Coordinates of C-alpha atoms and ligand atoms in Angstrom, one line a residue:
M1 CA 47.7 -11.9 67.1
R2 CA 46.9 -14.5 64.5
Q3 CA 47.6 -18.1 65.4
T4 CA 50.2 -19.8 63.1
L5 CA 51.7 -23.2 62.9
P6 CA 55.3 -23.4 64.1
G7 CA 57.6 -22.4 61.3
H8 CA 54.8 -21.1 59.1
Q9 CA 55.0 -17.4 58.1
P10 CA 51.5 -16.2 57.1
E11 CA 51.3 -14.7 53.7
G12 CA 50.7 -10.9 53.8
V13 CA 47.8 -9.2 52.1
A14 CA 50.1 -7.7 49.5
A15 CA 51.5 -11.1 48.6
A16 CA 48.0 -12.7 48.5
Q17 CA 46.8 -9.9 46.1
E18 CA 49.8 -10.4 43.9
R19 CA 49.1 -14.1 43.7
L20 CA 45.5 -13.5 42.8
Q21 CA 46.6 -11.5 39.8
Q22 CA 49.5 -13.8 38.9
P23 CA 48.9 -17.5 39.2
R24 CA 52.0 -19.7 39.2
L25 CA 52.8 -20.9 35.6
Y26 CA 53.9 -24.3 34.5
R27 CA 55.8 -25.3 31.4
V28 CA 54.5 -28.4 29.6
V29 CA 57.6 -30.3 28.4
L30 CA 57.5 -32.9 25.6
L31 CA 60.0 -35.7 25.8
N32 CA 61.7 -37.4 22.9
D33 CA 61.5 -41.2 22.4
D34 CA 62.5 -43.6 19.6
Y35 CA 59.1 -45.0 18.8
T36 CA 56.5 -42.3 18.5
T37 CA 56.2 -41.1 14.9
M38 CA 57.0 -37.5 13.9
D39 CA 53.6 -37.2 12.3
F40 CA 51.8 -38.3 15.5
V41 CA 53.7 -35.8 17.6
V42 CA 52.8 -33.0 15.2
R43 CA 49.1 -34.0 15.4
V44 CA 49.2 -34.1 19.2
I45 CA 50.8 -30.6 19.4
V46 CA 48.2 -29.2 17.0
A47 CA 45.2 -30.9 18.8
V48 CA 46.3 -30.2 22.4
F49 CA 48.3 -27.0 22.2
H50 CA 46.5 -25.3 19.3
R51 CA 49.6 -24.6 17.3
S52 CA 49.7 -24.3 13.6
A53 CA 51.1 -27.3 11.6
S54 CA 54.3 -25.4 10.8
E55 CA 54.9 -24.4 14.4
A56 CA 54.1 -27.9 15.6
T57 CA 56.6 -29.3 13.2
R58 CA 59.3 -26.9 14.4
I59 CA 58.6 -27.8 18.1
M60 CA 58.5 -31.5 17.3
L61 CA 61.9 -31.3 15.5
D62 CA 63.4 -29.3 18.3
V63 CA 62.3 -32.0 20.8
H64 CA 63.6 -34.7 18.4
R65 CA 67.0 -33.1 18.3
K66 CA 67.4 -31.9 21.9
G67 CA 65.6 -34.7 23.8
M68 CA 62.9 -32.4 25.3
G69 CA 61.2 -29.1 24.7
V70 CA 58.6 -26.7 25.9
V71 CA 55.3 -26.8 24.1
G72 CA 53.5 -24.1 26.2
T73 CA 53.2 -22.4 29.5
Y74 CA 49.9 -22.4 31.5
P75 CA 48.4 -22.1 35.0
R76 CA 48.8 -25.5 36.8
D77 CA 45.3 -27.0 36.2
I78 CA 45.5 -26.3 32.5
A79 CA 49.1 -27.6 32.2
V80 CA 48.2 -30.8 34.1
T81 CA 45.1 -31.3 31.9
K82 CA 47.2 -31.0 28.7
V83 CA 49.7 -33.6 30.0
T84 CA 46.8 -35.9 30.7
Q85 CA 45.5 -35.3 27.1
V86 CA 48.9 -36.0 25.6
H87 CA 49.1 -39.3 27.5
A88 CA 45.5 -40.3 26.6
M89 CA 46.2 -39.7 22.9
A90 CA 49.5 -41.6 23.1
R91 CA 47.9 -44.6 24.9
E92 CA 44.9 -44.7 22.5
N93 CA 47.4 -44.9 19.6
E94 CA 49.9 -47.2 21.4
F95 CA 52.8 -44.7 21.4
P96 CA 55.1 -44.1 24.4
L97 CA 55.0 -40.3 24.0
R98 CA 55.5 -38.6 27.4
A99 CA 55.0 -35.0 28.7
T100 CA 55.5 -33.4 32.0
A101 CA 54.6 -30.1 33.7
E102 CA 57.2 -28.1 35.6
E103 CA 56.9 -24.8 37.4
A104 CA 58.1 -22.0 35.2
Ligands
LIG201 N1 62.2 -39.3 17.8 C1 60.9 -39.7 17.2 C2 61.3 -40.3 15.8 O1 62.4 -40.2 15.3 C3 60.1 -38.4 16.9 C4 59.6 -37.8 18.2 C5 59.7 -36.4 18.3 C6 59.1 -38.5 19.2 C7 59.3 -35.7 19.5 C8 58.7 -37.9 20.4 O2 58.4 -35.8 21.7 C9 58.8 -36.5 20.5 N2 60.3 -41.0 15.2

């Protein structure tokens, strides 16, 4: 009998194997604001998320109109790194652009 913490159900082998093949995914969400320029948001989306200029423009306008929008979906470490890159570019350029990662 394996020792477990109270209230902790050990993950079965089948569930662990499933997890190895399918890491949890996180959506990177870009937030609208009134100060960051449209041109800068497009440049960030191209640089950080490797989108074409036309796709980046479509995503930027969607965020501008709706208040937020998904830029991409990634395993957690990659999503968190991209959020950090967005904030670093924004800070360097003195824009308040914000992004978050949320589990998909
Ligand atoms: N709302 C900004 C403007 O009108 C543009 C913008 C779009 C800012 C998307 C942030 O995530 C953003 N200049």
